[in-house]
Amino acid sequence: MVYLYVAIAVVLLAIVLGVALVVPRRRRRDLEPPVSAPPSVAEAPPRVAVEAPAAPVETAVEAPVAPEAPTLEAPEPTAGRLVRLRARLARSQSTLGRGLLSVLARDRLDDDAWEEIEEALLTSDVGVGATTEIVERLRTRTKVLGTRSPGELRALLSEELVSALQPDMDRTLHSTPTGDRPAVVMVVGVNGTGKTTTCGKLARVLVADGRTVLLGAADTFRAAAADQLQTWGARVGAETIRGPEGGDPASVAFDAVKAGTDRKVDTVLIDTAGRLHTKVGLMDELGKVKRVVEKQGPVDETLLVLDATTGQNGLTQARVFTEVVDVTGIVLTKLDGTAKGGIVISVQRELGVPVKLVGLGEGADDLAPFDPEQFVDALLGDTA
């Protein structure tokens, strides 16, 4: 029994001690602040893979291409051009050449026949004086000749026409330099004669003959003249000196001669403004151009460009120009487009100035040095 009481006491004591130990611990736990969870680290937004910009692709940069130099043309040789171009004289052939031969070949040459011959010569612009001489000489020689075969008549007419063309005149184109100074050639004429075109073609003639050429665009009044001349020059490698539009033509001419001297070219070719022979002020200015150029040396050649289709009108123009600038040679253009080939005879006879060049078409090489024998041969055609 005693043992029972002891056991119960021990149990109760153990219970009391257990409660005493548990209660304070729980009170302490309740009083302790709650342990906060460590702050959650916000997840960084997913990183979007950004591609690095591609390295610039180096493209080969082409160097600017320089404009190609114009291909230089090789002008046709000047020797024998009249022979090659003889077909261009077909209109003059029908009147001056074959027309006269057909009359001379008649069985009987009466007064009516000689009047026909005279009329043919006059309508071809041979001129009254030259026509009278040719007819008289033909009359005399046909009487002396007696029999008149086609070959004999052709030779007879050829001799008379060549004689009328004064073959002893100096037709040399003075284009060779003198010492250190280039030859200076001035080209003058009225509007519409093809003066600037003739100047460009003349540059080709000189280049074909082995000359080095420099062009002076002293026609400052016509807007397209300098461009036109420069285009002609570029085709054969000839430099063009030009001034402002409306500038002083004498100044341009002076600069051209100076540049030609500095560059040691053979020939300086000066294109002047076309002008009517009735305009006194413009004609005086032409004289000024020549005087200014001559401060550096003489003008070796002054060529007057005449339109063959104007006939006797061209003579009036020519007389005025010869008084102003001392014309040394004539260039007859458009000779292929007229039946008035006799203008060659009358111009030389009236002015005492030789025809040095003739234009027989629109082609670049259709300007030919004038040769009386070749010209008459072309006029008469291939008559046997």
Short mmCIF file of C-alpha atoms in Angstrom, two decimals:
data_model
loop_
_atom_site.label_atom_id
_atom_site.label_comp_id
_atom_site.label_asym_id
_atom_site.label_seq_id
_atom_site.Cartn_x
_atom_site.Cartn_y
_atom_site.Cartn_z
CA MET A 1 0.00 0.00 0.00
CA VAL A 2 2.79 2.28 0.90
CA TYR A 3 4.39 1.46 -2.37
CA LEU A 4 1.19 2.43 -4.17
CA TYR A 5 1.11 5.84 -2.57
CA VAL A 6 4.72 6.41 -3.41
CA ALA A 7 4.15 5.51 -7.02
CA ILE A 8 1.15 7.82 -7.31
CA ALA A 9 3.15 10.66 -5.77
CA VAL A 10 5.99 10.13 -8.22
CA VAL A 11 3.58 10.22 -11.16
CA LEU A 12 1.92 13.38 -9.96
CA LEU A 13 5.27 15.04 -9.42
CA ALA A 14 6.34 14.13 -12.91
CA ILE A 15 3.15 15.60 -14.31
CA VAL A 16 3.59 18.85 -12.39
CA LEU A 17 7.18 19.17 -13.48
CA GLY A 18 6.27 18.48 -17.11
CA VAL A 19 3.57 21.13 -17.12
CA ALA A 20 5.94 23.60 -15.51
CA LEU A 21 8.46 23.03 -18.23
CA VAL A 22 6.05 23.15 -21.18
CA VAL A 23 4.06 26.28 -20.33
CA PRO A 24 6.97 28.74 -20.17
CA ARG A 25 8.38 27.38 -23.44
CA ARG A 26 5.08 27.87 -25.22
CA ARG A 27 4.72 31.38 -23.76
CA ARG A 28 8.18 32.22 -25.01
CA ARG A 29 7.34 30.95 -28.42
CA ASP A 30 4.19 33.02 -28.54
CA LEU A 31 6.04 36.16 -27.51
CA GLU A 32 8.84 35.75 -30.08
CA PRO A 33 8.15 37.72 -33.28
CA PRO A 34 7.47 35.50 -36.20
CA VAL A 35 10.45 34.90 -38.31
CA SER A 36 9.65 36.48 -41.66
CA ALA A 37 10.56 34.56 -44.66
CA PRO A 38 13.45 35.98 -46.53
CA PRO A 39 12.23 38.32 -49.25
CA SER A 40 11.76 36.51 -52.47
CA VAL A 41 14.05 37.67 -55.15
CA ALA A 42 12.00 38.81 -58.10
CA GLU A 43 12.91 36.86 -61.11
CA ALA A 44 14.43 38.91 -63.81
CA PRO A 45 12.35 38.91 -66.97
CA PRO A 46 13.63 36.44 -69.43
CA ARG A 47 16.46 37.92 -71.39
CA VAL A 48 15.63 38.30 -75.00
CA ALA A 49 18.62 37.52 -77.08
CA VAL A 50 19.31 40.63 -79.06
CA GLU A 51 21.34 39.97 -82.11
CA ALA A 52 24.29 42.25 -82.49
CA PRO A 53 23.97 44.38 -85.59
CA ALA A 54 25.63 42.73 -88.46
CA ALA A 55 28.90 44.26 -89.43
CA PRO A 56 28.41 46.43 -92.49
CA VAL A 57 29.26 44.57 -95.61
CA GLU A 58 31.93 46.43 -97.42
CA THR A 59 30.79 46.88 -100.97
CA ALA A 60 33.35 47.79 -103.50
CA VAL A 61 32.76 51.40 -104.41
CA GLU A 62 33.50 51.89 -108.04
CA ALA A 63 35.60 54.88 -108.84
CA PRO A 64 33.76 57.39 -111.02
CA VAL A 65 34.33 56.54 -114.61
CA ALA A 66 35.80 59.42 -116.53
CA PRO A 67 33.91 60.20 -119.72
CA GLU A 68 35.51 58.57 -122.67
CA ALA A 69 37.43 60.87 -124.92
CA PRO A 70 35.69 61.23 -128.25
CA THR A 71 37.05 58.93 -130.88
CA LEU A 72 39.16 60.96 -133.23
CA GLU A 73 38.20 60.72 -136.86
CA ALA A 74 40.67 60.40 -139.69
CA PRO A 75 39.60 62.87 -142.41
CA GLU A 76 39.80 61.70 -146.00
CA PRO A 77 42.88 62.81 -147.94
CA THR A 78 42.36 66.12 -149.71
CA ALA A 79 44.18 65.12 -152.87
CA GLY A 80 41.73 64.22 -155.61
CA ARG A 81 38.58 65.06 -153.64
CA LEU A 82 37.10 66.81 -156.67
CA VAL A 83 37.53 63.61 -158.67
CA ARG A 84 35.75 61.56 -155.99
CA LEU A 85 32.95 64.14 -155.73
CA ARG A 86 32.43 64.74 -159.45
CA ALA A 87 28.92 63.24 -159.37
CA ARG A 88 27.88 66.08 -157.03
CA LEU A 89 28.19 68.48 -159.97
CA ALA A 90 25.41 66.79 -161.93
CA ARG A 91 23.29 69.95 -162.23
CA SER A 92 26.16 72.02 -163.53
CA GLN A 93 27.12 69.13 -165.83
CA SER A 94 23.75 69.31 -167.55
CA THR A 95 24.20 73.01 -168.41
CA LEU A 96 27.86 73.93 -168.54
CA GLY A 97 29.26 70.54 -169.49
CA ARG A 98 27.12 68.18 -171.49
CA GLY A 99 24.69 70.93 -172.43
CA LEU A 100 27.37 72.88 -174.27
CA LEU A 101 28.84 69.74 -175.80
CA SER A 102 25.48 68.72 -177.24
CA VAL A 103 25.15 72.07 -179.02
CA LEU A 104 28.74 72.08 -180.29
CA ALA A 105 28.26 68.58 -181.70
CA ARG A 106 25.55 69.69 -184.14
CA ASP A 107 26.28 69.35 -187.86
CA ARG A 108 25.75 73.04 -188.44
CA LEU A 109 26.63 75.77 -185.94
CA ASP A 110 24.50 78.72 -187.01
CA ASP A 111 23.73 81.93 -185.15
CA ASP A 112 20.93 80.26 -183.24
CA ALA A 113 23.33 77.60 -181.96
CA TRP A 114 25.82 80.21 -180.79
CA GLU A 115 23.03 82.09 -179.05
CA GLU A 116 22.13 78.90 -177.19
CA ILE A 117 25.72 78.51 -176.08
CA GLU A 118 25.84 82.13 -174.95
CA GLU A 119 22.58 81.80 -173.04
CA ALA A 120 23.78 78.61 -171.31
CA LEU A 121 26.93 80.38 -170.13
CA LEU A 122 25.02 83.42 -168.87
CA THR A 123 22.40 81.40 -166.99
CA SER A 124 25.26 79.50 -165.34
CA ASP A 125 26.53 82.81 -163.90
CA VAL A 126 29.70 82.86 -165.98
CA GLY A 127 29.24 86.61 -166.42
CA VAL A 128 28.89 88.77 -169.51
CA GLY A 129 32.55 89.52 -170.09
CA ALA A 130 33.73 85.94 -169.69
CA THR A 131 30.82 84.61 -171.76
CA THR A 132 31.68 86.91 -174.68
CA GLU A 133 35.31 85.81 -174.64
CA ILE A 134 34.50 82.11 -174.44
CA VAL A 135 31.98 82.25 -177.31
CA GLU A 136 34.34 84.19 -179.58
CA ARG A 137 37.23 81.79 -178.96
CA LEU A 138 34.99 78.76 -179.48
CA ARG A 139 33.72 80.16 -182.80
CA THR A 140 37.21 80.73 -184.08
CA ARG A 141 38.57 77.37 -182.99
CA THR A 142 35.65 75.30 -184.32
CA LYS A 143 36.10 76.90 -187.74
CA VAL A 144 39.81 76.14 -187.72
CA LEU A 145 39.25 72.64 -186.38
CA GLY A 146 36.95 71.64 -189.21
CA THR A 147 35.92 68.10 -188.33
CA ARG A 148 34.50 67.88 -184.84
CA SER A 149 34.53 64.44 -183.26
CA PRO A 150 33.12 64.14 -179.70
CA GLY A 151 36.62 63.75 -178.29
CA GLU A 152 37.90 66.84 -180.10
CA LEU A 153 34.94 68.95 -178.99
CA ARG A 154 35.38 67.87 -175.39
CA ALA A 155 39.08 68.78 -175.44
CA LEU A 156 38.28 72.12 -177.06
CA LEU A 157 35.59 73.07 -174.52
CA SER A 158 37.76 71.84 -171.66
CA GLU A 159 40.65 74.09 -172.70
CA GLU A 160 38.41 77.16 -172.96
CA LEU A 161 36.73 76.61 -169.58
CA VAL A 162 40.03 75.93 -167.83
CA SER A 163 41.47 79.10 -169.37
CA ALA A 164 38.47 81.10 -168.12
CA LEU A 165 39.13 79.75 -164.61
CA GLN A 166 42.61 81.33 -164.63
CA PRO A 167 44.65 78.29 -163.59
CA ASP A 168 47.73 80.46 -162.99
CA MET A 169 46.16 82.07 -159.88
CA ASP A 170 47.78 81.14 -156.57
CA ARG A 171 45.36 78.77 -154.82
CA THR A 172 47.75 77.79 -152.05
CA LEU A 173 46.12 77.77 -148.63
CA HIS A 174 48.64 79.64 -146.46
CA SER A 175 48.42 77.51 -143.33
CA THR A 176 52.02 76.74 -142.41
CA PRO A 177 53.61 78.42 -139.38
CA THR A 178 56.32 81.05 -139.70
CA GLY A 179 59.06 80.61 -137.11
CA ASP A 180 57.43 80.35 -133.68
CA ARG A 181 54.20 81.94 -134.89
CA PRO A 182 51.27 79.84 -136.16
CA ALA A 183 49.57 80.67 -139.44
CA VAL A 184 46.38 82.65 -138.82
CA VAL A 185 43.35 82.02 -141.04
CA MET A 186 40.22 84.18 -140.68
CA VAL A 187 36.90 82.96 -142.08
CA VAL A 188 34.32 85.66 -142.92
CA GLY A 189 30.97 85.79 -144.68
CA VAL A 190 27.31 86.73 -144.51
CA ASN A 191 24.66 84.87 -142.52
CA GLY A 192 23.41 81.61 -143.97
CA THR A 193 26.35 80.73 -146.20
CA GLY A 194 27.46 77.81 -144.01
CA LYS A 195 30.42 79.76 -142.61
CA THR A 196 30.81 77.96 -139.27
CA THR A 197 30.28 74.56 -140.87
CA THR A 198 32.88 75.47 -143.49
CA CYS A 199 35.27 76.47 -140.71
CA GLY A 200 34.82 73.04 -139.10
CA LYS A 201 35.30 71.27 -142.42
CA LEU A 202 38.37 73.37 -143.13
CA ALA A 203 39.88 72.14 -139.84
CA ARG A 204 39.46 68.61 -141.21
CA VAL A 205 41.15 69.61 -144.47
CA LEU A 206 44.13 70.99 -142.55
CA VAL A 207 44.36 67.94 -140.25
CA ALA A 208 44.21 65.67 -143.31
CA ASP A 209 47.18 67.60 -144.69
CA GLY A 210 49.15 66.99 -141.50
CA ARG A 211 48.57 70.33 -139.72
CA THR A 212 47.87 70.82 -136.01
CA VAL A 213 44.93 73.18 -135.61
CA LEU A 214 43.42 75.42 -132.94
CA LEU A 215 39.97 76.98 -133.45
CA GLY A 216 38.87 80.43 -132.29
CA ALA A 217 35.09 80.84 -131.81
CA ALA A 218 34.88 84.60 -132.43
CA ASP A 219 31.22 84.36 -133.47
CA THR A 220 29.91 85.41 -130.06
CA PHE A 221 26.53 86.68 -131.30
CA ARG A 222 24.98 83.35 -132.31
CA ALA A 223 24.39 81.12 -129.29
CA ALA A 224 25.06 77.79 -131.00
CA ALA A 225 28.06 78.90 -133.06
CA ALA A 226 30.74 78.18 -130.43
CA ASP A 227 29.21 74.80 -129.53
CA GLN A 228 28.98 73.88 -133.20
CA LEU A 229 32.60 74.80 -133.84
CA GLN A 230 33.79 72.99 -130.72
CA THR A 231 32.01 69.82 -131.84
CA TRP A 232 33.70 69.98 -135.23
CA GLY A 233 37.09 70.51 -133.59
CA ALA A 234 36.69 67.68 -131.07
CA ARG A 235 36.13 65.20 -133.89
CA VAL A 236 39.68 65.75 -135.16
CA GLY A 237 41.41 66.64 -131.89
CA ALA A 238 41.47 70.42 -132.38
CA GLU A 239 41.04 72.62 -129.29
CA THR A 240 38.51 75.48 -129.41
CA ILE A 241 39.05 78.82 -127.64
CA ARG A 242 35.74 80.53 -126.86
CA GLY A 243 34.43 83.44 -124.83
CA PRO A 244 31.15 84.37 -123.13
CA GLU A 245 28.07 84.68 -125.27
CA GLY A 246 27.78 88.24 -126.49
CA GLY A 247 31.41 88.93 -125.58
CA ASP A 248 33.96 90.87 -127.58
CA PRO A 249 34.84 88.84 -130.71
CA ALA A 250 38.16 90.67 -131.14
CA SER A 251 39.18 89.55 -127.64
CA VAL A 252 38.35 85.92 -128.40
CA ALA A 253 40.33 86.08 -131.64
CA PHE A 254 43.30 87.62 -129.82
CA ASP A 255 43.19 84.90 -127.13
CA ALA A 256 42.98 82.18 -129.77
CA VAL A 257 46.11 83.39 -131.55
CA LYS A 258 47.96 83.72 -128.23
CA ALA A 259 46.92 80.18 -127.21
CA GLY A 260 47.98 78.86 -130.59
CA THR A 261 51.40 80.46 -130.17
CA ASP A 262 51.79 79.05 -126.65
CA ARG A 263 50.72 75.56 -127.74
CA LYS A 264 52.91 75.71 -130.84
CA VAL A 265 50.18 74.64 -133.26
CA ASP A 266 50.57 75.04 -137.00
CA THR A 267 47.35 76.90 -137.76
CA VAL A 268 44.85 79.05 -135.85
CA LEU A 269 41.47 79.10 -137.57
CA ILE A 270 39.17 81.96 -136.52
CA ASP A 271 35.44 81.81 -137.17
CA THR A 272 33.87 85.29 -137.20
CA ALA A 273 30.22 86.27 -136.84
CA GLY A 274 28.09 86.18 -139.96
CA ARG A 275 27.02 89.67 -140.92
CA LEU A 276 25.15 91.39 -143.70
CA HIS A 277 27.42 93.39 -145.96
CA THR A 278 24.97 96.32 -145.67
CA LYS A 279 25.45 96.67 -141.89
CA VAL A 280 28.23 99.24 -141.64
CA GLY A 281 28.72 98.85 -137.88
CA LEU A 282 29.19 95.10 -138.09
CA MET A 283 31.56 95.41 -141.01
CA ASP A 284 33.62 97.93 -139.03
CA GLU A 285 33.75 95.45 -136.16
CA LEU A 286 35.09 92.80 -138.53
CA GLY A 287 37.89 95.18 -139.43
CA LYS A 288 38.56 95.62 -135.70
CA VAL A 289 38.91 91.85 -135.22
CA LYS A 290 41.56 91.74 -137.92
CA ARG A 291 43.45 94.74 -136.48
CA VAL A 292 43.48 93.26 -132.97
CA VAL A 293 44.73 89.90 -134.23
CA GLU A 294 47.49 91.63 -136.20
CA LYS A 295 48.95 93.01 -132.96
CA GLN A 296 50.50 89.54 -132.62
CA GLY A 297 51.41 89.13 -136.26
CA PRO A 298 49.88 89.25 -139.74
CA VAL A 299 46.76 87.36 -140.76
CA ASP A 300 48.07 84.85 -143.30
CA GLU A 301 44.76 84.06 -144.97
CA THR A 302 41.30 85.64 -145.04
CA LEU A 303 38.73 83.35 -146.61
CA LEU A 304 35.34 84.67 -147.73
CA VAL A 305 32.56 82.07 -147.70
CA LEU A 306 29.99 82.56 -150.47
CA ASP A 307 26.82 80.58 -151.19
CA ALA A 308 27.04 79.46 -154.83
CA THR A 309 23.25 79.41 -155.12
CA THR A 310 23.08 83.21 -154.70
CA GLY A 311 24.79 83.69 -158.06
CA GLN A 312 25.58 87.27 -159.02
CA ASN A 313 24.23 88.45 -155.65
CA GLY A 314 27.28 86.92 -154.04
CA LEU A 315 29.51 89.25 -156.03
CA THR A 316 27.95 92.31 -154.42
CA GLN A 317 28.56 90.83 -150.98
CA ALA A 318 32.10 89.87 -151.87
CA ARG A 319 33.08 93.36 -153.03
CA VAL A 320 32.15 94.90 -149.67
CA PHE A 321 34.08 92.27 -147.70
CA THR A 322 37.20 92.71 -149.82
CA GLU A 323 37.19 96.43 -149.00
CA VAL A 324 37.12 95.73 -145.25
CA VAL A 325 39.42 92.76 -144.64
CA ASP A 326 41.51 92.18 -147.77
CA VAL A 327 40.10 88.79 -148.80
CA THR A 328 42.78 86.40 -150.08
CA GLY A 329 40.62 83.44 -151.07
CA ILE A 330 37.04 82.39 -151.78
CA VAL A 331 35.21 79.33 -150.47
CA LEU A 332 32.14 78.50 -152.58
CA THR A 333 29.62 76.39 -150.68
CA LYS A 334 26.55 74.48 -151.93
CA LEU A 335 28.02 74.11 -155.38
CA ASP A 336 26.36 70.70 -155.60
CA GLY A 337 22.89 72.21 -155.24
CA THR A 338 22.97 74.62 -158.18
CA ALA A 339 23.33 74.60 -161.94
CA LYS A 340 25.27 77.87 -161.67
CA GLY A 341 28.79 76.46 -161.58
CA GLY A 342 29.90 79.41 -163.68
CA ILE A 343 29.95 81.54 -160.51
CA VAL A 344 33.51 80.25 -160.03
CA ILE A 345 34.56 82.04 -163.20
CA SER A 346 32.75 85.32 -162.52
CA VAL A 347 33.87 85.62 -158.87
CA GLN A 348 37.52 85.26 -159.79
CA ARG A 349 37.21 87.57 -162.78
CA GLU A 350 35.37 90.33 -160.92
CA LEU A 351 37.38 90.26 -157.69
CA GLY A 352 40.78 89.08 -158.82
CA VAL A 353 40.65 86.66 -155.86
CA PRO A 354 41.10 82.91 -156.41
CA VAL A 355 38.53 80.31 -155.45
CA LYS A 356 40.51 78.06 -153.12
CA LEU A 357 37.88 75.65 -151.80
CA VAL A 358 34.46 74.41 -152.91
CA GLY A 359 31.72 72.73 -150.89
CA LEU A 360 30.06 69.82 -152.69
CA GLY A 361 27.70 68.33 -150.12
CA GLU A 362 26.71 67.94 -146.47
CA GLY A 363 29.32 65.33 -145.57
CA ALA A 364 32.20 66.12 -143.22
CA ASP A 365 34.77 65.64 -145.98
CA ASP A 366 32.83 67.27 -148.83
CA LEU A 367 34.97 70.42 -148.82
CA ALA A 368 37.55 70.13 -151.58
CA PRO A 369 40.57 72.22 -152.60
CA PHE A 370 39.70 73.80 -155.93
CA ASP A 371 41.58 72.64 -159.02
CA PRO A 372 40.49 74.14 -162.38
CA GLU A 373 41.39 71.08 -164.48
CA GLN A 374 39.65 68.62 -162.16
CA PHE A 375 36.63 70.92 -161.87
CA VAL A 376 36.18 71.21 -165.65
CA ASP A 377 36.71 67.49 -166.08
CA ALA A 378 33.94 66.87 -163.55
CA LEU A 379 31.66 69.35 -165.33
CA LEU A 380 32.12 67.65 -168.69
CA GLY A 381 31.49 64.20 -167.25
CA ASP A 382 32.52 61.06 -169.04
CA THR A 383 31.68 62.16 -172.56
CA ALA A 384 34.04 60.41 -174.91
#
